[in-house]
Short mmCIF file of N, CA and C and ligand atoms in Angstrom, two decimals:
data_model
loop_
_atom_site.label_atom_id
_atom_site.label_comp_id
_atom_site.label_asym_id
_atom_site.label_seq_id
_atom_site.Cartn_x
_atom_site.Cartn_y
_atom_site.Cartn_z
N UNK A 114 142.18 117.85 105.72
CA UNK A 114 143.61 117.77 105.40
C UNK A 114 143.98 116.31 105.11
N UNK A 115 145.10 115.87 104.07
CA UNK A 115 145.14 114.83 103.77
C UNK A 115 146.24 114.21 104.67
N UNK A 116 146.50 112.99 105.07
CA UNK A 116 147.66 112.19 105.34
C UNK A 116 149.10 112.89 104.60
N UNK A 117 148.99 113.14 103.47
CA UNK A 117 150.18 112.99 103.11
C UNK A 117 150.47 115.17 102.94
N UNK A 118 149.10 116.14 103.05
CA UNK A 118 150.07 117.06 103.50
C UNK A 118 149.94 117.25 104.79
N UNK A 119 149.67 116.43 105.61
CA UNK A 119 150.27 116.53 107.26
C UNK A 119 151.38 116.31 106.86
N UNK A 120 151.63 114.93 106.52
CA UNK A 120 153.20 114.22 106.24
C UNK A 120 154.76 115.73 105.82
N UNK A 121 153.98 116.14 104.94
CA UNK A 121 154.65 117.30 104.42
C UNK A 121 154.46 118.82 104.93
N UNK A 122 153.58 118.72 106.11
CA UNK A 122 153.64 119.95 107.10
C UNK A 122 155.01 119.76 107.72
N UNK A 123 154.83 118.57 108.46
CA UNK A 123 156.02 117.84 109.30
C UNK A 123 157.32 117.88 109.00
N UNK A 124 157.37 118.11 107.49
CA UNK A 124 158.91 117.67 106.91
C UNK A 124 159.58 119.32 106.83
N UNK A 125 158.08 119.79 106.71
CA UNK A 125 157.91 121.94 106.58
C UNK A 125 158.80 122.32 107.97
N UNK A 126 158.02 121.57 109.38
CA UNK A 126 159.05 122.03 110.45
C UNK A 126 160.14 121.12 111.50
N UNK A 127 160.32 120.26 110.05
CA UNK A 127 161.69 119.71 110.49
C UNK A 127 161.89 118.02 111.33
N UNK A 128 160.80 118.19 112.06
CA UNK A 128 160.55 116.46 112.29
C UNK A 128 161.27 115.58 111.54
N UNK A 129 162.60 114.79 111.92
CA UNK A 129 163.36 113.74 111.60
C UNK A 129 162.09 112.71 110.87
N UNK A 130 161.35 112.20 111.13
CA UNK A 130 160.63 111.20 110.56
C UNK A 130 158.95 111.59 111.23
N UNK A 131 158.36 111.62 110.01
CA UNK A 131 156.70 111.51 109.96
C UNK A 131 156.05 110.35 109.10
N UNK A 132 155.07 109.69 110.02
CA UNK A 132 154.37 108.75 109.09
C UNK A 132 152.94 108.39 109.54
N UNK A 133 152.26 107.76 108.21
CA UNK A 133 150.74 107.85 108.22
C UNK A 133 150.27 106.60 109.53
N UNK A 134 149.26 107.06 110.52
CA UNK A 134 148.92 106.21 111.85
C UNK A 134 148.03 105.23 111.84
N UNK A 135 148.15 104.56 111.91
CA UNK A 135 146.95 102.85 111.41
C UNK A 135 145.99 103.46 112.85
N UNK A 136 144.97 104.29 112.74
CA UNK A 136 143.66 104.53 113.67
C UNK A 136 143.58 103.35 114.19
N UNK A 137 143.45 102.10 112.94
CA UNK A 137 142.42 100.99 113.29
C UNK A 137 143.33 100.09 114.38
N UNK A 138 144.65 100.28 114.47
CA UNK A 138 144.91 99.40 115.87
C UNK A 138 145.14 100.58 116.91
N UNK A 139 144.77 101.38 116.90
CA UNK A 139 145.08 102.30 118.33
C UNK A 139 144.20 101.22 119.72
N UNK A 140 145.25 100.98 120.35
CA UNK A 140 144.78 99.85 121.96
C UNK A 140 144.81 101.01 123.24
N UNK A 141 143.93 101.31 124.21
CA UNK A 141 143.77 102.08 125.16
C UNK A 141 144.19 101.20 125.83
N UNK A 142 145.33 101.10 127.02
CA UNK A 142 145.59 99.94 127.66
C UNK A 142 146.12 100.26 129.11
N UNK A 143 144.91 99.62 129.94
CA UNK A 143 145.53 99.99 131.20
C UNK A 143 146.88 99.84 131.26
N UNK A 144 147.60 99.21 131.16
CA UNK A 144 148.66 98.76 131.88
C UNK A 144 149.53 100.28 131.67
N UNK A 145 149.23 100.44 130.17
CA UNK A 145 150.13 101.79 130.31
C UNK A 145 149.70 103.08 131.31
N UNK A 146 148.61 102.87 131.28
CA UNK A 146 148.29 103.81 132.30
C UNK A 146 148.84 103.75 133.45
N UNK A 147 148.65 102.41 134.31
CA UNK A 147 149.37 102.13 135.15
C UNK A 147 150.94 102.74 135.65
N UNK A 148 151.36 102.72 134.60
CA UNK A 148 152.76 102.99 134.67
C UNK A 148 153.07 104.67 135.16
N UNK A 149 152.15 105.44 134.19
CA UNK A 149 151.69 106.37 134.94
C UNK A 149 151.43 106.87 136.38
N UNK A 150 150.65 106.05 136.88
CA UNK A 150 150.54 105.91 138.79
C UNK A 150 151.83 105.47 139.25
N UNK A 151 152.41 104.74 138.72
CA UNK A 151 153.80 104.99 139.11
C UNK A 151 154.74 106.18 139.66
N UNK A 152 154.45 107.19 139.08
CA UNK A 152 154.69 108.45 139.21
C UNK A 152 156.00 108.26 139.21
N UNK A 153 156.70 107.62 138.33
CA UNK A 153 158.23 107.91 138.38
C UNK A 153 158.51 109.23 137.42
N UNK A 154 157.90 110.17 136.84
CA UNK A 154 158.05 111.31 136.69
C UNK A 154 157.99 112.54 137.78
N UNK A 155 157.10 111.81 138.49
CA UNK A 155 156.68 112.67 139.65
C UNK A 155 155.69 113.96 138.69
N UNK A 156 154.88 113.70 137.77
CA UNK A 156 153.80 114.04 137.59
C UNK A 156 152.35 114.01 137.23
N UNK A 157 152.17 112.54 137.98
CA UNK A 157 150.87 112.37 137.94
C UNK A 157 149.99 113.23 139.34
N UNK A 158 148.95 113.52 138.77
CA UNK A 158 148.30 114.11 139.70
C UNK A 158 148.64 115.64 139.51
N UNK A 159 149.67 115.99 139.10
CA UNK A 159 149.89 116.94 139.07
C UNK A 159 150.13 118.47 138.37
N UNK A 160 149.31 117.75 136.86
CA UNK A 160 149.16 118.27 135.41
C UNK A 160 147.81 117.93 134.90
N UNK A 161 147.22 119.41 134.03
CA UNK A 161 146.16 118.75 133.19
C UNK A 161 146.73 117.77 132.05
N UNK A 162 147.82 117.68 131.87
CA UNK A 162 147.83 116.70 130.60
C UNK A 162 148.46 115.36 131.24
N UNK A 163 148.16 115.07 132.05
CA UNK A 163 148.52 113.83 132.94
C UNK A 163 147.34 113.00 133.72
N UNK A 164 147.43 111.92 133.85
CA UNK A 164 146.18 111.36 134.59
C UNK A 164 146.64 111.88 135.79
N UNK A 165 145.48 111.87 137.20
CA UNK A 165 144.28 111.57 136.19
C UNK A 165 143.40 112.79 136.08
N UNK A 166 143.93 114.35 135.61
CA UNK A 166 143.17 115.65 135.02
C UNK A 166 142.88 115.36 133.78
N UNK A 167 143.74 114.20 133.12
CA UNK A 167 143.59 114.56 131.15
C UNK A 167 142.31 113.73 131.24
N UNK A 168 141.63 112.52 131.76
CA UNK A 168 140.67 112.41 131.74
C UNK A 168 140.93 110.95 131.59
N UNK A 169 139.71 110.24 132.19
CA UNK A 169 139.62 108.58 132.55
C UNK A 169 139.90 107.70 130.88
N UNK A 170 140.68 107.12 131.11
CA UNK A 170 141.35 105.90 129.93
C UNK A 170 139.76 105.88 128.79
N UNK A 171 138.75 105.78 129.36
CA UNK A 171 137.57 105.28 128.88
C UNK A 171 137.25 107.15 128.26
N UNK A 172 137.54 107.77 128.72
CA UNK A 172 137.08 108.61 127.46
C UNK A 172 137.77 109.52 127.05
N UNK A 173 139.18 109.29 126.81
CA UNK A 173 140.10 109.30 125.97
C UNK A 173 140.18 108.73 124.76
N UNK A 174 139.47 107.02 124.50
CA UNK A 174 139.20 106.14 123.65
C UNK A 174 138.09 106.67 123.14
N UNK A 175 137.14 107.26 123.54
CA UNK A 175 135.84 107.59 123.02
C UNK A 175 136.76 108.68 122.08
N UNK A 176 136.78 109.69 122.94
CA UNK A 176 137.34 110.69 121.85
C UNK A 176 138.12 110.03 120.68
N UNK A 177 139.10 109.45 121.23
CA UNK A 177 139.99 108.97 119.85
C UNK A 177 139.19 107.98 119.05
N UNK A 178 138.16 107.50 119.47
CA UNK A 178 137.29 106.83 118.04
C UNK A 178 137.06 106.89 117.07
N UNK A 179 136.54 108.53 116.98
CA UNK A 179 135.79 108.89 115.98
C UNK A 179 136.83 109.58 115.32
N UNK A 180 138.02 109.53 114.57
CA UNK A 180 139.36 110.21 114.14
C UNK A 180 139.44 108.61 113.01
N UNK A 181 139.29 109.03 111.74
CA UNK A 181 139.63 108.57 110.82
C UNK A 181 141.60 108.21 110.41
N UNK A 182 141.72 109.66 110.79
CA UNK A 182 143.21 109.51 110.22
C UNK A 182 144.20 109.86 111.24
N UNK A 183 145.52 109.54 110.53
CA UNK A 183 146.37 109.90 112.01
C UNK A 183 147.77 109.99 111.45
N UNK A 184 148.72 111.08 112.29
CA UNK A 184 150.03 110.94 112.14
C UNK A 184 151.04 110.47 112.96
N UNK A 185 151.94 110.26 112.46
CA UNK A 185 153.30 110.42 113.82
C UNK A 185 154.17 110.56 113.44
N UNK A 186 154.52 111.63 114.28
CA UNK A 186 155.79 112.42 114.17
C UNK A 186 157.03 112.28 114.73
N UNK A 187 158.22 112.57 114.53
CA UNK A 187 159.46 112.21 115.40
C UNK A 187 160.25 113.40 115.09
N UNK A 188 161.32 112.77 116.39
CA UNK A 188 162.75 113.85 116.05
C UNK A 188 163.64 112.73 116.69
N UNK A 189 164.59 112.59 116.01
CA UNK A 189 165.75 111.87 116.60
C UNK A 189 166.82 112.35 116.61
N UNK A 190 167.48 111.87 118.04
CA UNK A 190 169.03 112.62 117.64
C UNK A 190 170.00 111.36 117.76
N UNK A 191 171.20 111.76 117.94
CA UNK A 191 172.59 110.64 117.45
C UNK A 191 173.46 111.06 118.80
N UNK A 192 173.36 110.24 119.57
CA UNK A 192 174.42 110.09 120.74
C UNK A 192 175.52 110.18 120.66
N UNK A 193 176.54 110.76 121.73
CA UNK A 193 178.04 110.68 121.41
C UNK A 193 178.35 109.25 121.84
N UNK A 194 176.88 109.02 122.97
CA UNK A 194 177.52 107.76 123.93
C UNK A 194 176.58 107.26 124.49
N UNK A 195 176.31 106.56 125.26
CA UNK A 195 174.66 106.00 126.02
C UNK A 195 174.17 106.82 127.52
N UNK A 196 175.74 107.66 127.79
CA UNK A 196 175.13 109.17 128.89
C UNK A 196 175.07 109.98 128.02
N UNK A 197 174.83 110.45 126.82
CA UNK A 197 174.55 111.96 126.56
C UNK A 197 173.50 112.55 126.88
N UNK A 198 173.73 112.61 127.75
CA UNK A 198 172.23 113.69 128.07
C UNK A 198 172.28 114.88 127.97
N UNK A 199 172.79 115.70 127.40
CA UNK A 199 173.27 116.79 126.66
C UNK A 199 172.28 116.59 125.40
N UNK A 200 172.32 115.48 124.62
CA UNK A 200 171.81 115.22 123.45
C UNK A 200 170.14 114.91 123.44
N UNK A 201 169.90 113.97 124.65
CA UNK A 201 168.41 113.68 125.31
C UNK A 201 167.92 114.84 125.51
N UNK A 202 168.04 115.76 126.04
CA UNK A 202 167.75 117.01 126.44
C UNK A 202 167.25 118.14 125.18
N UNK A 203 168.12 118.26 124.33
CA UNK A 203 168.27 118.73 123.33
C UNK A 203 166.84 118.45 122.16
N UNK A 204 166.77 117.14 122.10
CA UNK A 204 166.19 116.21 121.09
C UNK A 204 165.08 116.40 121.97
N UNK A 205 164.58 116.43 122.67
CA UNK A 205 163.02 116.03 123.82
C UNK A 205 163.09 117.72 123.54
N UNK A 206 163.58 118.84 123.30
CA UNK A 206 163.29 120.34 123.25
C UNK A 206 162.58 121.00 121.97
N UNK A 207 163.58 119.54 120.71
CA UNK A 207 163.26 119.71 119.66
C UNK A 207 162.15 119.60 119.32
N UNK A 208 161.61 118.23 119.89
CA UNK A 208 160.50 117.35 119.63
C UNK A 208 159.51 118.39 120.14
N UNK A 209 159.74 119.05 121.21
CA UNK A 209 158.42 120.04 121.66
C UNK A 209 157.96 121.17 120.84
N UNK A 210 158.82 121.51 120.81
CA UNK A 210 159.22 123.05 119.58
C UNK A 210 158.26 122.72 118.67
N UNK A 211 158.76 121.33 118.33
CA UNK A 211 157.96 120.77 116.35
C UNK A 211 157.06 120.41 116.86
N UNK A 212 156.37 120.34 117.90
CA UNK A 212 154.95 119.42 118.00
C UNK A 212 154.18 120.61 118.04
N UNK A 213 154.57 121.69 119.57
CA UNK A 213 153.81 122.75 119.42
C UNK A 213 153.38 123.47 118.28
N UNK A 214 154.37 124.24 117.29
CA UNK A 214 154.02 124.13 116.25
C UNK A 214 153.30 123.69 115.38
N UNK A 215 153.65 122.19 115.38
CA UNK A 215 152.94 121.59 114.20
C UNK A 215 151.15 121.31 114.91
N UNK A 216 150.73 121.02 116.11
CA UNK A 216 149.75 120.97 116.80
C UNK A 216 148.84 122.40 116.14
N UNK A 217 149.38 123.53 116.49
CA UNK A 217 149.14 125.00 115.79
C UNK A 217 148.42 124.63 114.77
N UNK A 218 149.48 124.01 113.76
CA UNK A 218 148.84 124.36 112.35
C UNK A 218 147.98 123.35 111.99
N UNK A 219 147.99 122.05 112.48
CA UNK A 219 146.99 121.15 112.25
C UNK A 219 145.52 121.85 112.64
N UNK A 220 145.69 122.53 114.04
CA UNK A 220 144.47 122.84 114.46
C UNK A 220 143.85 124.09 113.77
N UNK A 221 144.62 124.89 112.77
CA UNK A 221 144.21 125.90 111.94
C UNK A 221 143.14 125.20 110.71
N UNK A 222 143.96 124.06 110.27
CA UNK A 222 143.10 123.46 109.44
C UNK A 222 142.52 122.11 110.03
N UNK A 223 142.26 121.37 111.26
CA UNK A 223 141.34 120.83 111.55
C UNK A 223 141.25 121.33 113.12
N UNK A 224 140.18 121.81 113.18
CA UNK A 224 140.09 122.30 114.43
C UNK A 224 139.46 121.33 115.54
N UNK A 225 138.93 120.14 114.71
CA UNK A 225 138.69 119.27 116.18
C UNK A 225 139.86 118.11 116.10
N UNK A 226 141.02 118.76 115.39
CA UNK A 226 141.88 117.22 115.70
C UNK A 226 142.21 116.87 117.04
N UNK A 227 142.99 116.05 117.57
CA UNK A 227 143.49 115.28 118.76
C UNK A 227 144.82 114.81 118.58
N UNK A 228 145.72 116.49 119.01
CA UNK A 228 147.28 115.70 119.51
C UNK A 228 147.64 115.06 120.43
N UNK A 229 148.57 114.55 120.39
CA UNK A 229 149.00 113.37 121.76
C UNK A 229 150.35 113.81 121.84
N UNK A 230 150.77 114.32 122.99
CA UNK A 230 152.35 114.44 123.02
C UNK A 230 153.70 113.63 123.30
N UNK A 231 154.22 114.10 123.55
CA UNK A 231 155.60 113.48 124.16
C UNK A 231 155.85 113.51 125.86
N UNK A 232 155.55 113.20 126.77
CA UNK A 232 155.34 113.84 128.23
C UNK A 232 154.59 114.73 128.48
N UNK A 233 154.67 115.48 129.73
CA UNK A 233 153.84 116.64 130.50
C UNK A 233 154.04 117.94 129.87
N UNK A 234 152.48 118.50 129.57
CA UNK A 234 152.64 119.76 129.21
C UNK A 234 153.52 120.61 129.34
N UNK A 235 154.52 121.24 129.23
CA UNK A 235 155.16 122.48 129.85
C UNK A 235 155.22 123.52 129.32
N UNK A 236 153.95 124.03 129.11
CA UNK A 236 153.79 125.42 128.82
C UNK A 236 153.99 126.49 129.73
N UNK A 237 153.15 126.03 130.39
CA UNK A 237 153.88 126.79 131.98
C UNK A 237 155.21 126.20 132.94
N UNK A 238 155.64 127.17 133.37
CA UNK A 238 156.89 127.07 134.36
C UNK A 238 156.15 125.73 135.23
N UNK A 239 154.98 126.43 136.02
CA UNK A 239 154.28 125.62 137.21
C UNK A 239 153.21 125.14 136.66
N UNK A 240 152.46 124.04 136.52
CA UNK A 240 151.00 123.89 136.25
C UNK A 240 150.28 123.80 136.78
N UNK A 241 148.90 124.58 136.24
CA UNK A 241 148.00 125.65 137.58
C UNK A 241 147.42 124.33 138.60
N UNK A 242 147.49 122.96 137.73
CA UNK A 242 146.35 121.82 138.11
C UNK A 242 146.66 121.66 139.93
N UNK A 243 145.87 121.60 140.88
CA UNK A 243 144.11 121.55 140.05
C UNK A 243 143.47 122.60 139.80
N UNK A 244 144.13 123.77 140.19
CA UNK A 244 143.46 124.98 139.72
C UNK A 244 143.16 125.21 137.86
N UNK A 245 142.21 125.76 137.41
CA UNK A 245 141.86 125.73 135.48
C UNK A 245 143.15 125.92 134.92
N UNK A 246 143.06 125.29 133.87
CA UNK A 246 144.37 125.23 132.85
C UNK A 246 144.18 126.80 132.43
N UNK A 247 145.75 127.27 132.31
CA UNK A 247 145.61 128.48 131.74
C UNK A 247 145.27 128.46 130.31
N UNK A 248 145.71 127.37 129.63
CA UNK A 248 145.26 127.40 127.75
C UNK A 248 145.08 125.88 127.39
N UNK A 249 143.67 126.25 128.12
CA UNK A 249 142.91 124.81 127.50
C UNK A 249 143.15 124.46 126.47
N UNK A 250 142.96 125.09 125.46
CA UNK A 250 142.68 125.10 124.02
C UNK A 250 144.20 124.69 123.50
N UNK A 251 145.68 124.73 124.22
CA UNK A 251 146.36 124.34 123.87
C UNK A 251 147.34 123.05 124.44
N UNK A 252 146.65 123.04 125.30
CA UNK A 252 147.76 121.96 126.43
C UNK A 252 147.30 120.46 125.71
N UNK A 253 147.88 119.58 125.91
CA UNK A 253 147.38 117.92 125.32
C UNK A 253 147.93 117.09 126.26
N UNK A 254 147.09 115.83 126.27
CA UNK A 254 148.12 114.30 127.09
C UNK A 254 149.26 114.05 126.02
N UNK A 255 149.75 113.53 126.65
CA UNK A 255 150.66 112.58 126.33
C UNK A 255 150.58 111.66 125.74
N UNK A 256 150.52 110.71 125.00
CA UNK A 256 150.43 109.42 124.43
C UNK A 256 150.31 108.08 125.37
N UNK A 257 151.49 108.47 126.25
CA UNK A 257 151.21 107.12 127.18
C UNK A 257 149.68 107.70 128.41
N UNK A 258 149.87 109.05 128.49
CA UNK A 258 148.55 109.46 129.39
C UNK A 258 147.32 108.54 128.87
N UNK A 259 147.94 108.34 127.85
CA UNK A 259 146.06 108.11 126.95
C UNK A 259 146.05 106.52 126.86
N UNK A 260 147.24 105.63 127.43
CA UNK A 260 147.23 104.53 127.13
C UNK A 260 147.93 103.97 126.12
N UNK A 261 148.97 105.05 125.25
CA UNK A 261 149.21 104.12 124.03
C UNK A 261 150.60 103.46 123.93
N UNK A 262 151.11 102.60 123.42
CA UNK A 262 151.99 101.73 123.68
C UNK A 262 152.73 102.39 122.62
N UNK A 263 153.62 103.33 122.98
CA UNK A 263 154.12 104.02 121.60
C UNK A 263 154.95 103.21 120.82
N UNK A 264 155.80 102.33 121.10
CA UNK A 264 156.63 101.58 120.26
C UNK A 264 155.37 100.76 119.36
N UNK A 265 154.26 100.41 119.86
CA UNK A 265 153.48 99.39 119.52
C UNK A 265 152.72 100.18 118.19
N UNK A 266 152.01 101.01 118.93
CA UNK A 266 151.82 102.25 117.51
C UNK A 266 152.44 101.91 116.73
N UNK A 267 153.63 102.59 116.75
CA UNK A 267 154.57 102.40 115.05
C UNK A 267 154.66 101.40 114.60
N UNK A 268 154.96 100.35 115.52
CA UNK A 268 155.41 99.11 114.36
C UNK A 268 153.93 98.94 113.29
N UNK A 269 153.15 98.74 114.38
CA UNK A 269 151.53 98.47 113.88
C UNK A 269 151.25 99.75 112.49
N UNK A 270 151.66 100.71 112.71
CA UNK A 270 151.57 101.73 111.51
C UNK A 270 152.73 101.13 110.57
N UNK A 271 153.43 100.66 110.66
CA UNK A 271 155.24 100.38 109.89
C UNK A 271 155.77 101.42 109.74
N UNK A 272 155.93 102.27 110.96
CA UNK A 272 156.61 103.53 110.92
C UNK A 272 157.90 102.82 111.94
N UNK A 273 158.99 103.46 111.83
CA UNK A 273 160.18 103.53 112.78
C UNK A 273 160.13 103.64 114.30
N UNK A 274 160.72 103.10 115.08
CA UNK A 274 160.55 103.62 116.54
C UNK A 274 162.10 103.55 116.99
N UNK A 275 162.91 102.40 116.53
CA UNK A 275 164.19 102.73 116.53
C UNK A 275 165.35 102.52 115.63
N UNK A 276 165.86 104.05 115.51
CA UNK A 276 166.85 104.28 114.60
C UNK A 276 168.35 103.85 114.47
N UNK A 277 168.78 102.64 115.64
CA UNK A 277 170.47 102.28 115.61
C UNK A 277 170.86 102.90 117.12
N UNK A 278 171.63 102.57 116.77
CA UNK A 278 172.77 102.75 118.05
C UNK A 278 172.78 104.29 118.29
N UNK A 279 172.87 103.77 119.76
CA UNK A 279 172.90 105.43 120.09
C UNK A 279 172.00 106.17 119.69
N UNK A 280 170.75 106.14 119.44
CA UNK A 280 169.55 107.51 119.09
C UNK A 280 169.16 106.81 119.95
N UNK A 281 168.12 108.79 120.20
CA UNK A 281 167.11 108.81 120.98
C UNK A 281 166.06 109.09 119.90
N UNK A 282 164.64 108.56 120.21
CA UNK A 282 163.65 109.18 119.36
C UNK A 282 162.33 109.16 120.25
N UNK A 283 161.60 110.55 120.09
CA UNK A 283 160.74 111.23 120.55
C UNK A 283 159.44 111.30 119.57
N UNK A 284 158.46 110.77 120.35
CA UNK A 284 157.15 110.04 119.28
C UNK A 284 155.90 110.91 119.95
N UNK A 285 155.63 111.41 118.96
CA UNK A 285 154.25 112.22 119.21
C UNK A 285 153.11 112.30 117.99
N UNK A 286 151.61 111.99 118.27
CA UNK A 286 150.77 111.82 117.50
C UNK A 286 149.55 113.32 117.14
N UNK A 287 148.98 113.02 116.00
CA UNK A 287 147.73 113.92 116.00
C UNK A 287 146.61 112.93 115.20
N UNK A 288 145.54 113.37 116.00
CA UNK A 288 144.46 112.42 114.95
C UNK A 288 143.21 113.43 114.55
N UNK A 289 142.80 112.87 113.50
CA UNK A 289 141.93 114.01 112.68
C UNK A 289 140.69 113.48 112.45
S1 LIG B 1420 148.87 124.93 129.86
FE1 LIG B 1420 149.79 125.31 131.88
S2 LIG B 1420 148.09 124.92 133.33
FE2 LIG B 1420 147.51 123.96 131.37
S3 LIG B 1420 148.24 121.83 131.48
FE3 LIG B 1420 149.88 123.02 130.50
S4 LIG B 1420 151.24 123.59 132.20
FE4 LIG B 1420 149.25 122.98 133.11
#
């Protein structure tokens, strides 16, 4: 599949902004990981798509090596105000909707790609971890799970990370 009809899968299910992923600076970086052990989500440890079930920083990078090409995807929304969380909520639902999806169809036509999401799986209500993932084959890390500095990504691609005042924007990758 090419860069540019991913680009135009994306635009197929609605993603505010998609653009082509510079592979060649993807940085695995502790520190982001770190932030992770933080557990200010309160889900590390506690998800396969979370350290540390999604798997050690070091072969996360392996995997993502060998991936020539890459996207990223967004959804942004437009605040009434800097509490809307009405709108945060909304926009982080969107962003899942279009990733799941779009994850789907990438993997119809590349079946060994590598999505990266937006936060913790929530396919399930509860996640079985540490008991086996119920759908291996569909659950993914996160982006920062994997180390990546998402603002840093984009600029480094010259894709967008922020849209103005008042948006929120929700950044999720696939690599092929
Ligand atoms: S699919 Fe279910 S069990 Fe697997 S990581 Fe996602 S929430 Fe957890």
């Amino acid at each position: 599949m090419t860069v540019q009809e991913a680009i135009a899968l994306a635009g197929e299910l609605g993603f505010t902004h998609a653009h082509e992923l510079n592979t060649g600076k993807l940085e695995f970086l502790q520190e982001v990981r770190k932030m992770c052990e933080e557990n200010r989500c309160g889900k590390y440890g506690r998800s396969w798509s979370c350290p540390p079930g999604c798997g050690t920083l070091e072969e996360l990078e392996k995997k993502a090596g060998k991936y020539a090409r890459g996207i990223i995807v967004q959804s942004t929304g437009q605040m009434e105000d800097d509490f809307d969380v009405e709108t945060m909520q909304e926009t982080e639902r969107l962003q899942k909707e279009r990733f799941f999806a779009f994850a789907e169809r990438m993997r119809e036509r590349e079946p060994d790609c590598f999505p990266m999401a937006a936060g913790s799986c929530t396919l399930c209500e509860s996640c079985a971890y540490p008991n086996p993932c119920r759908f291996p084959e569909k659950q993914m890390p996160s982006m920062e799970a994997c180390g990546l500095f998402v603002s840093k990504i984009c600029e480094d691609s010259g894709a967008g990370y922020y849209y103005g005042p008042q948006t929120i924007t929700f950044t999720c990758c696939v690599l092929w």
